Amino acid sequence: MGSLVACVFILSIATLSSCTTGVPQVPCYFIFGDSLYDNGNNNHLVTEAKANFPPYGIDYSDGPTGRFSNGRNIADVIAELLGFEKSIPPYASASREDIIRGVNYASGSAGIRDESGQHMGGRISLNQQLANHATIILQLADLIGNGNLAPVRKHLHKCIYTVAMGNNDFINNYFYPQYYKTSSLYTPQEYADILVQQYTQQLLKLYEYGARKFAISGAGYSGCAPAMMARYESDVCVDEVNGAVVLFNAGLTSALVELESKLSGAKFVYIEPPLGYSTDFNVTDKPCCNVSTTIGEGQCAPNQAPCSARQNYVFWDAFHPTESVSLVDGASAYAALSPFYVSEVKLSLPVDDA
Ligand SMILES: *[C@@H]1O[C@H](CO)[C@@H](O)[C@H](O)[C@H]1NC(C)=O
Ligand SMILES: *[C@@H]1O[C@H](CO)[C@@H](O)[C@H](O)[C@H]1NC(C)=O
């Protein structure tokens, strides 16, 4: 038995404090994803999908880091709740010793499909994120295995892996016919099926690399993002987009059940993206920052002051949530991860007293 750390934390919109003992509930946490999880991997790529300039990071201790948020993103919140003292480092700048507790491979505009997001420039697709993970495994063999993979494999079995992909396969692929032809080749159901099929192969590869504790997020209901509503010149959520996402998430859910039944020793948790938030978030259809009309799409214009009542906004820019929303989403993801850690944690969620 590992040492059991009992700790109590109170979660509120503004504060998040977890165990201070410095012993995380799992030894390592690996992150695969897109801009919702990216913490700096795109900074040195030639792409419009970047967030390493103000006002991004206005509420983050290190300022703008490449996180597509005013503050912490979901990955930061999950890592914090798991008891990690520091956030999981980005692949782009992780130090040699850092990699033992995990690596964040996430990249803004990246997708399950290699071409997703390509009109914005460079990105690290899920296939490339898996290739980067293979590189890290070799480094771990040197670091903790004396050049051998067996002890590394044992270590990798104990880690949590969150994978959150699919958003850009819709936003920056299927629903962008100016740049991508998938919507003329496939019906939404066919597209959902081929995405799920490819995703399943990618998760299988991650299993072969030693992952056992998987938490997979469904694609977000991006039809409600202000940038998608603007693209469709709609005042309300775009049903066509959300309907396609529903098909994908349904297919993904069954694929995960099947993967779990086939793969010995593996557990897959599915995390359903939220469709709404507490009424404290009373600005749901407008971004908090001034969105650029020249860089990318839906991103904050550099160096302009954002809204001050950030705790009331769902969206920070026209695609990405505020830190306040990530605190809520991160807490529910952490709760969904509970089969993967032993703890005496008492979680008190914010009460919606509407
Ligand atoms: C949101 O709620 C705050 C108080 O919590 C209020 O000051 C603000 O005017 C509200 N905004 C909207 C758009 O309703
Ligand atoms: C945000 O954009 C609006 C309209 O383009 C402009 O009037 C306003 O000054 C900008 N805000 C800041 C803080 O720059």
Short mmCIF file of C-alpha atoms and ligand atoms in Angstrom, two decimals:
data_model
loop_
_atom_site.label_atom_id
_atom_site.label_comp_id
_atom_site.label_asym_id
_atom_site.label_seq_id
_atom_site.Cartn_x
_atom_site.Cartn_y
_atom_site.Cartn_z
CA MET A 1 0.00 0.00 0.00
CA GLY A 2 1.20 3.47 -0.80
CA SER A 3 0.91 6.11 1.84
CA LEU A 4 -2.63 7.24 2.13
CA VAL A 5 -2.97 10.95 2.37
CA ALA A 6 -6.12 12.20 3.93
CA CYS A 7 -6.94 15.70 3.01
CA VAL A 8 -9.91 17.93 2.75
CA PHE A 9 -10.34 20.67 0.30
CA ILE A 10 -12.94 23.24 -0.28
CA LEU A 11 -13.62 24.17 -3.82
CA SER A 12 -15.20 27.43 -4.64
CA ILE A 13 -15.16 29.54 -7.73
CA ALA A 14 -12.33 31.69 -6.50
CA THR A 15 -10.24 29.36 -4.39
CA LEU A 16 -8.88 25.94 -4.87
CA SER A 17 -6.76 24.42 -2.18
CA SER A 18 -5.80 20.80 -2.01
CA CYS A 19 -3.49 18.67 0.05
CA THR A 20 -0.29 20.41 0.93
CA THR A 21 1.61 17.25 1.86
CA GLY A 22 3.21 17.08 -1.59
CA VAL A 23 2.22 13.46 -2.18
CA PRO A 24 -0.01 13.20 -5.24
CA GLN A 25 -2.70 10.53 -5.36
CA VAL A 26 -1.08 8.96 -8.42
CA PRO A 27 2.64 9.05 -9.29
CA CYS A 28 2.13 10.42 -12.78
CA TYR A 29 -0.35 12.08 -15.09
CA PHE A 30 -0.10 12.27 -18.91
CA ILE A 31 -2.21 14.67 -20.95
CA PHE A 32 -3.24 14.41 -24.61
CA GLY A 33 -5.50 17.08 -26.04
CA ASP A 34 -6.12 20.32 -27.87
CA SER A 35 -6.22 24.00 -26.87
CA LEU A 36 -8.40 23.29 -23.84
CA TYR A 37 -5.39 21.47 -22.34
CA ASP A 38 -2.40 23.04 -24.15
CA ASN A 39 -0.01 24.76 -21.74
CA GLY A 40 2.67 26.00 -24.10
CA ASN A 41 3.29 23.37 -26.77
CA ASN A 42 2.27 25.72 -29.59
CA ASN A 43 4.44 28.63 -28.47
CA HIS A 44 7.26 27.81 -30.88
CA LEU A 45 5.17 26.55 -33.76
CA VAL A 46 4.33 28.68 -36.76
CA THR A 47 0.59 28.87 -36.24
CA GLU A 48 -2.20 31.30 -35.55
CA ALA A 49 -3.37 28.98 -32.76
CA LYS A 50 -1.31 30.60 -30.01
CA ALA A 51 -2.08 32.21 -26.69
CA ASN A 52 1.28 33.32 -25.31
CA PHE A 53 0.50 37.04 -25.20
CA PRO A 54 -1.62 39.29 -22.98
CA PRO A 55 -4.42 39.34 -22.03
CA TYR A 56 -4.06 35.51 -21.94
CA GLY A 57 -2.76 34.55 -18.53
CA ILE A 58 -3.94 37.75 -16.84
CA ASP A 59 -4.97 35.68 -13.78
CA TYR A 60 -2.13 33.15 -14.00
CA SER A 61 0.86 33.35 -11.68
CA ASP A 62 3.33 33.16 -14.58
CA GLY A 63 1.38 35.45 -16.91
CA PRO A 64 0.86 34.40 -20.55
CA THR A 65 2.24 30.86 -20.98
CA GLY A 66 0.39 29.59 -24.00
CA ARG A 67 -2.68 28.52 -22.01
CA PHE A 68 -5.84 29.51 -23.89
CA SER A 69 -7.31 30.98 -20.72
CA ASN A 70 -7.14 33.92 -18.35
CA GLY A 71 -5.79 31.55 -15.71
CA ARG A 72 -5.50 27.81 -15.16
CA ASN A 73 -6.89 25.38 -17.70
CA ILE A 74 -8.64 22.06 -17.01
CA ALA A 75 -5.38 20.10 -16.99
CA ASP A 76 -3.99 22.41 -14.30
CA VAL A 77 -7.09 21.97 -12.16
CA ILE A 78 -7.07 18.17 -12.47
CA ALA A 79 -3.34 18.02 -11.63
CA GLU A 80 -3.87 20.29 -8.64
CA LEU A 81 -6.77 18.20 -7.31
CA LEU A 82 -4.69 15.05 -7.76
CA GLY A 83 -2.22 16.67 -5.39
CA PHE A 84 0.59 17.61 -7.78
CA GLU A 85 2.46 20.64 -6.48
CA LYS A 86 3.15 22.01 -9.94
CA SER A 87 1.24 21.69 -13.18
CA ILE A 88 2.29 18.91 -15.55
CA PRO A 89 4.99 20.40 -17.84
CA PRO A 90 4.46 20.87 -21.58
CA TYR A 91 6.31 18.45 -23.85
CA ALA A 92 7.95 21.44 -25.53
CA SER A 93 9.88 22.44 -22.41
CA ALA A 94 9.73 19.56 -19.91
CA SER A 95 13.00 19.01 -18.10
CA ARG A 96 14.60 15.59 -17.81
CA GLU A 97 13.48 14.96 -14.21
CA ASP A 98 10.03 16.47 -14.77
CA ILE A 99 8.94 13.70 -17.11
CA ILE A 100 8.66 11.15 -14.28
CA ARG A 101 5.45 12.74 -13.04
CA GLY A 102 4.01 13.11 -16.52
CA VAL A 103 3.98 15.29 -19.60
CA ASN A 104 1.37 17.47 -21.27
CA TYR A 105 1.36 16.86 -25.04
CA ALA A 106 -1.74 18.93 -25.84
CA SER A 107 -1.68 21.31 -28.80
CA GLY A 108 -4.09 24.03 -29.86
CA SER A 109 -5.96 23.33 -33.15
CA ALA A 110 -4.89 19.65 -33.18
CA GLY A 111 -7.25 16.79 -33.92
CA ILE A 112 -7.76 13.08 -34.20
CA ARG A 113 -7.27 13.55 -37.95
CA ASP A 114 -3.86 14.85 -39.00
CA GLU A 115 -5.24 17.56 -41.27
CA SER A 116 -7.57 19.12 -38.70
CA GLY A 117 -6.48 22.68 -37.93
CA GLN A 118 -3.96 22.87 -40.77
CA HIS A 119 -5.34 26.13 -42.15
CA MET A 120 -4.08 27.83 -38.96
CA GLY A 121 -0.55 26.43 -39.32
CA GLY A 122 1.56 24.04 -37.26
CA ARG A 123 -0.03 21.81 -34.65
CA ILE A 124 0.70 18.53 -32.91
CA SER A 125 -1.96 16.07 -34.03
CA LEU A 126 -2.93 13.17 -31.77
CA ASN A 127 -0.78 10.86 -33.91
CA GLN A 128 2.21 13.14 -33.35
CA GLN A 129 1.40 13.46 -29.62
CA LEU A 130 1.59 9.66 -29.42
CA ALA A 131 4.93 9.72 -31.25
CA ASN A 132 6.16 12.30 -28.73
CA HIS A 133 5.02 10.01 -25.93
CA ALA A 134 7.14 7.21 -27.44
CA THR A 135 10.12 9.58 -27.28
CA ILE A 136 9.41 10.31 -23.63
CA ILE A 137 9.20 6.58 -22.87
CA LEU A 138 12.73 6.11 -24.25
CA GLN A 139 13.92 8.98 -22.07
CA LEU A 140 12.24 7.34 -19.07
CA ALA A 141 14.07 4.10 -19.86
CA ASP A 142 17.34 5.98 -19.41
CA LEU A 143 16.13 7.89 -16.39
CA ILE A 144 14.52 5.14 -14.29
CA GLY A 145 15.13 1.87 -16.12
CA ASN A 146 18.91 1.73 -16.69
CA GLY A 147 18.05 1.60 -20.36
CA ASN A 148 15.35 -1.06 -19.88
CA LEU A 149 11.68 -0.71 -20.69
CA ALA A 150 10.29 -3.20 -18.14
CA PRO A 151 10.52 -0.89 -15.10
CA VAL A 152 9.19 1.99 -17.21
CA ARG A 153 6.18 -0.08 -18.22
CA LYS A 154 5.44 -0.77 -14.56
CA HIS A 155 5.62 2.95 -13.85
CA LEU A 156 3.42 3.81 -16.85
CA HIS A 157 0.72 1.36 -15.68
CA LYS A 158 0.23 3.51 -12.56
CA CYS A 159 -0.28 6.83 -14.33
CA ILE A 160 -3.54 8.53 -15.22
CA TYR A 161 -4.00 9.45 -18.89
CA THR A 162 -6.56 12.03 -19.92
CA VAL A 163 -7.28 12.31 -23.62
CA ALA A 164 -9.53 15.09 -24.89
CA MET A 165 -9.66 15.27 -28.66
CA GLY A 166 -12.27 15.76 -31.35
CA ASN A 167 -13.14 19.45 -30.99
CA ASN A 168 -10.96 20.52 -33.92
CA ASP A 169 -12.14 17.64 -36.09
CA PHE A 170 -15.45 19.50 -36.04
CA ILE A 171 -14.56 23.19 -35.58
CA ASN A 172 -11.45 23.20 -37.75
CA ASN A 173 -12.41 20.51 -40.22
CA TYR A 174 -15.95 19.20 -40.79
CA PHE A 175 -17.65 22.54 -40.14
CA TYR A 176 -15.13 24.56 -42.15
CA PRO A 177 -15.92 23.60 -45.75
CA GLN A 178 -13.92 26.57 -47.06
CA TYR A 179 -10.80 24.69 -46.01
CA TYR A 180 -11.75 21.02 -45.64
CA LYS A 181 -13.76 18.65 -47.80
CA THR A 182 -14.87 16.11 -45.18
CA SER A 183 -18.44 17.46 -45.04
CA SER A 184 -18.85 16.81 -48.76
CA LEU A 185 -17.45 13.29 -48.40
CA TYR A 186 -19.28 12.10 -45.29
CA THR A 187 -22.62 12.45 -43.55
CA PRO A 188 -22.36 13.44 -39.87
CA GLN A 189 -22.93 9.79 -38.88
CA GLU A 190 -20.27 8.52 -41.28
CA TYR A 191 -17.86 11.16 -40.05
CA ALA A 192 -18.55 10.24 -36.41
CA ASP A 193 -17.90 6.60 -37.28
CA ILE A 194 -14.56 7.19 -39.00
CA LEU A 195 -13.41 9.54 -36.24
CA VAL A 196 -14.30 7.00 -33.55
CA GLN A 197 -12.58 4.27 -35.54
CA GLN A 198 -9.36 6.25 -35.84
CA TYR A 199 -9.54 7.38 -32.19
CA THR A 200 -9.94 3.75 -31.09
CA GLN A 201 -6.72 2.83 -32.93
CA GLN A 202 -4.93 5.73 -31.26
CA LEU A 203 -6.14 4.70 -27.78
CA LEU A 204 -5.04 1.15 -28.54
CA LYS A 205 -1.57 2.47 -29.30
CA LEU A 206 -1.55 4.33 -25.99
CA TYR A 207 -2.47 1.04 -24.29
CA GLU A 208 0.44 -0.66 -26.07
CA TYR A 209 2.65 2.10 -24.68
CA GLY A 210 1.65 1.03 -21.17
CA ALA A 211 -1.41 3.14 -20.34
CA ARG A 212 -4.09 1.43 -18.23
CA LYS A 213 -6.03 4.22 -16.50
CA PHE A 214 -7.78 6.16 -19.26
CA ALA A 215 -10.14 9.12 -18.91
CA ILE A 216 -11.51 10.19 -22.27
CA SER A 217 -13.50 13.40 -22.68
CA GLY A 218 -16.22 13.62 -25.27
CA ALA A 219 -16.00 16.47 -27.77
CA GLY A 220 -17.44 19.72 -26.47
CA TYR A 221 -20.73 21.14 -27.70
CA SER A 222 -18.90 23.77 -29.71
CA GLY A 223 -22.07 24.89 -31.46
CA CYS A 224 -22.55 27.06 -28.35
CA ALA A 225 -19.14 28.76 -28.62
CA PRO A 226 -19.51 32.44 -29.55
CA ALA A 227 -17.09 31.96 -32.48
CA MET A 228 -19.21 29.16 -33.97
CA MET A 229 -22.39 31.18 -33.46
CA ALA A 230 -20.66 34.05 -35.27
CA ARG A 231 -19.50 31.77 -38.08
CA TYR A 232 -23.11 30.63 -38.57
CA GLU A 233 -24.49 34.14 -37.94
CA SER A 234 -26.69 32.66 -35.23
CA ASP A 235 -27.86 34.13 -31.92
CA VAL A 236 -28.33 30.70 -30.42
CA CYS A 237 -26.32 27.47 -30.24
CA VAL A 238 -25.79 25.92 -33.68
CA ASP A 239 -27.80 22.67 -33.61
CA GLU A 240 -26.15 21.30 -36.72
CA VAL A 241 -22.77 21.38 -34.98
CA ASN A 242 -23.96 20.04 -31.64
CA GLY A 243 -25.95 17.29 -33.37
CA ALA A 244 -22.80 16.02 -35.10
CA VAL A 245 -20.94 16.12 -31.78
CA VAL A 246 -23.71 14.07 -30.13
CA LEU A 247 -23.24 11.33 -32.75
CA PHE A 248 -19.49 11.29 -32.15
CA ASN A 249 -19.82 11.17 -28.36
CA ALA A 250 -22.36 8.34 -28.56
CA GLY A 251 -20.03 6.32 -30.79
CA LEU A 252 -17.09 7.08 -28.53
CA THR A 253 -18.95 5.94 -25.42
CA SER A 254 -19.67 2.49 -26.92
CA ALA A 255 -16.15 2.22 -28.32
CA LEU A 256 -14.72 2.77 -24.82
CA VAL A 257 -16.92 0.04 -23.35
CA GLU A 258 -15.67 -2.31 -26.04
CA LEU A 259 -12.04 -1.33 -25.54
CA GLU A 260 -12.31 -1.97 -21.82
CA SER A 261 -13.78 -5.43 -22.39
CA LYS A 262 -10.99 -6.34 -24.83
CA LEU A 263 -7.93 -4.91 -23.13
CA SER A 264 -6.79 -6.73 -20.05
CA GLY A 265 -6.04 -4.56 -17.04
CA ALA A 266 -7.38 -1.38 -18.64
CA LYS A 267 -10.12 0.88 -17.36
CA PHE A 268 -11.76 3.60 -19.45
CA VAL A 269 -13.74 6.42 -17.92
CA TYR A 270 -15.82 8.61 -20.22
CA ILE A 271 -16.19 12.27 -19.31
CA GLU A 272 -19.27 13.93 -20.74
CA PRO A 273 -18.78 17.62 -21.59
CA PRO A 274 -21.16 19.96 -19.78
CA LEU A 275 -23.96 21.68 -21.65
CA GLY A 276 -24.61 24.38 -19.09
CA TYR A 277 -23.33 25.93 -15.88
CA SER A 278 -24.60 27.38 -12.66
CA THR A 279 -26.50 30.63 -12.95
CA ASP A 280 -23.48 32.40 -11.43
CA PHE A 281 -22.20 32.29 -15.00
CA ASN A 282 -24.74 34.69 -16.40
CA VAL A 283 -22.79 35.69 -19.52
CA THR A 284 -22.90 32.60 -21.72
CA ASP A 285 -22.79 33.91 -25.27
CA LYS A 286 -20.07 36.57 -25.27
CA PRO A 287 -16.34 36.32 -24.75
CA CYS A 288 -14.72 38.24 -21.90
CA CYS A 289 -11.81 39.52 -23.99
CA ASN A 290 -11.88 41.63 -27.12
CA VAL A 291 -11.61 39.16 -29.94
CA SER A 292 -9.06 39.76 -32.69
CA THR A 293 -10.28 40.33 -36.21
CA THR A 294 -6.89 39.49 -37.70
CA ILE A 295 -5.27 36.62 -35.74
CA GLY A 296 -6.79 33.18 -36.08
CA GLU A 297 -10.44 32.99 -35.18
CA GLY A 298 -12.08 33.81 -31.90
CA GLN A 299 -8.83 34.56 -30.09
CA CYS A 300 -8.22 37.59 -27.89
CA ALA A 301 -6.72 40.63 -29.59
CA PRO A 302 -3.25 41.20 -28.10
CA ASN A 303 -2.78 43.68 -25.27
CA GLN A 304 -6.38 44.79 -24.84
CA ALA A 305 -7.99 44.90 -21.44
CA PRO A 306 -10.53 42.10 -20.93
CA CYS A 307 -13.78 42.29 -18.96
CA SER A 308 -13.34 42.61 -15.23
CA ALA A 309 -16.21 40.37 -14.02
CA ARG A 310 -14.50 37.24 -15.33
CA GLN A 311 -16.21 35.04 -12.74
CA ASN A 312 -19.53 35.70 -14.52
CA TYR A 313 -18.37 34.62 -17.98
CA VAL A 314 -18.46 31.13 -19.45
CA PHE A 315 -16.17 32.13 -22.30
CA TRP A 316 -12.80 33.84 -21.97
CA ASP A 317 -12.23 34.21 -25.71
CA ALA A 318 -14.73 33.15 -28.37
CA PHE A 319 -13.81 29.43 -28.11
CA HIS A 320 -12.23 28.82 -24.70
CA PRO A 321 -13.64 28.82 -21.18
CA THR A 322 -12.65 31.16 -18.37
CA GLU A 323 -10.60 29.81 -15.48
CA SER A 324 -13.78 29.88 -13.37
CA VAL A 325 -15.45 27.45 -15.75
CA SER A 326 -12.31 25.28 -15.90
CA LEU A 327 -12.43 25.02 -12.10
CA VAL A 328 -15.92 23.54 -12.39
CA ASP A 329 -15.05 21.28 -15.35
CA GLY A 330 -11.77 20.20 -13.74
CA ALA A 331 -13.57 19.28 -10.52
CA SER A 332 -16.08 17.09 -12.34
CA ALA A 333 -13.31 15.46 -14.38
CA TYR A 334 -11.42 14.82 -11.13
CA ALA A 335 -14.52 13.23 -9.61
CA ALA A 336 -14.88 11.02 -12.71
CA LEU A 337 -11.28 9.89 -12.23
CA SER A 338 -12.06 8.50 -8.78
CA PRO A 339 -11.69 4.83 -9.83
CA PHE A 340 -8.01 5.62 -10.38
CA TYR A 341 -6.92 6.91 -7.00
CA VAL A 342 -7.40 6.14 -3.36
CA SER A 343 -8.22 9.07 -1.24
CA GLU A 344 -10.14 10.29 1.71
CA VAL A 345 -10.93 13.50 -0.05
CA LYS A 346 -14.16 15.22 0.68
CA LEU A 347 -15.29 17.28 -2.21
CA SER A 348 -17.69 20.11 -1.72
CA LEU A 349 -18.88 21.50 -4.97
CA PRO A 350 -20.23 25.00 -5.34
CA VAL A 351 -23.92 24.97 -4.52
CA ASP A 352 -26.20 26.45 -7.08
CA ASP A 353 -28.67 28.34 -4.98
CA ALA A 354 -30.77 29.61 -7.83
C1 LIG B 1 -24.44 38.97 -13.87
O1 LIG B 1 -24.50 38.95 -12.48
C2 LIG B 1 -23.81 40.03 -11.83
C3 LIG B 1 -23.92 39.85 -10.33
O2 LIG B 1 -23.48 38.61 -9.93
C4 LIG B 1 -24.42 41.35 -12.27
O3 LIG B 1 -23.69 42.40 -11.69
C5 LIG B 1 -24.37 41.46 -13.78
O4 LIG B 1 -25.05 42.63 -14.20
C6 LIG B 1 -25.02 40.25 -14.44
N1 LIG B 1 -24.82 40.33 -15.87
C7 LIG B 1 -25.76 40.00 -16.74
C8 LIG B 1 -25.42 40.11 -18.18
O5 LIG B 1 -26.87 39.59 -16.41
C1 LIG B 2 -12.54 46.41 -27.61
O1 LIG B 2 -13.03 46.57 -28.93
C2 LIG B 2 -13.95 47.60 -29.03
C3 LIG B 2 -14.55 47.58 -30.43
O2 LIG B 2 -13.60 47.19 -31.36
C4 LIG B 2 -13.26 48.93 -28.72
O3 LIG B 2 -14.18 49.99 -28.82
C5 LIG B 2 -12.70 48.86 -27.32
O4 LIG B 2 -11.95 50.00 -27.04
C6 LIG B 2 -11.82 47.64 -27.15
N1 LIG B 2 -11.47 47.53 -25.75
C7 LIG B 2 -10.23 47.63 -25.32
C8 LIG B 2 -10.06 47.50 -23.86
O5 LIG B 2 -9.28 47.83 -26.05
#
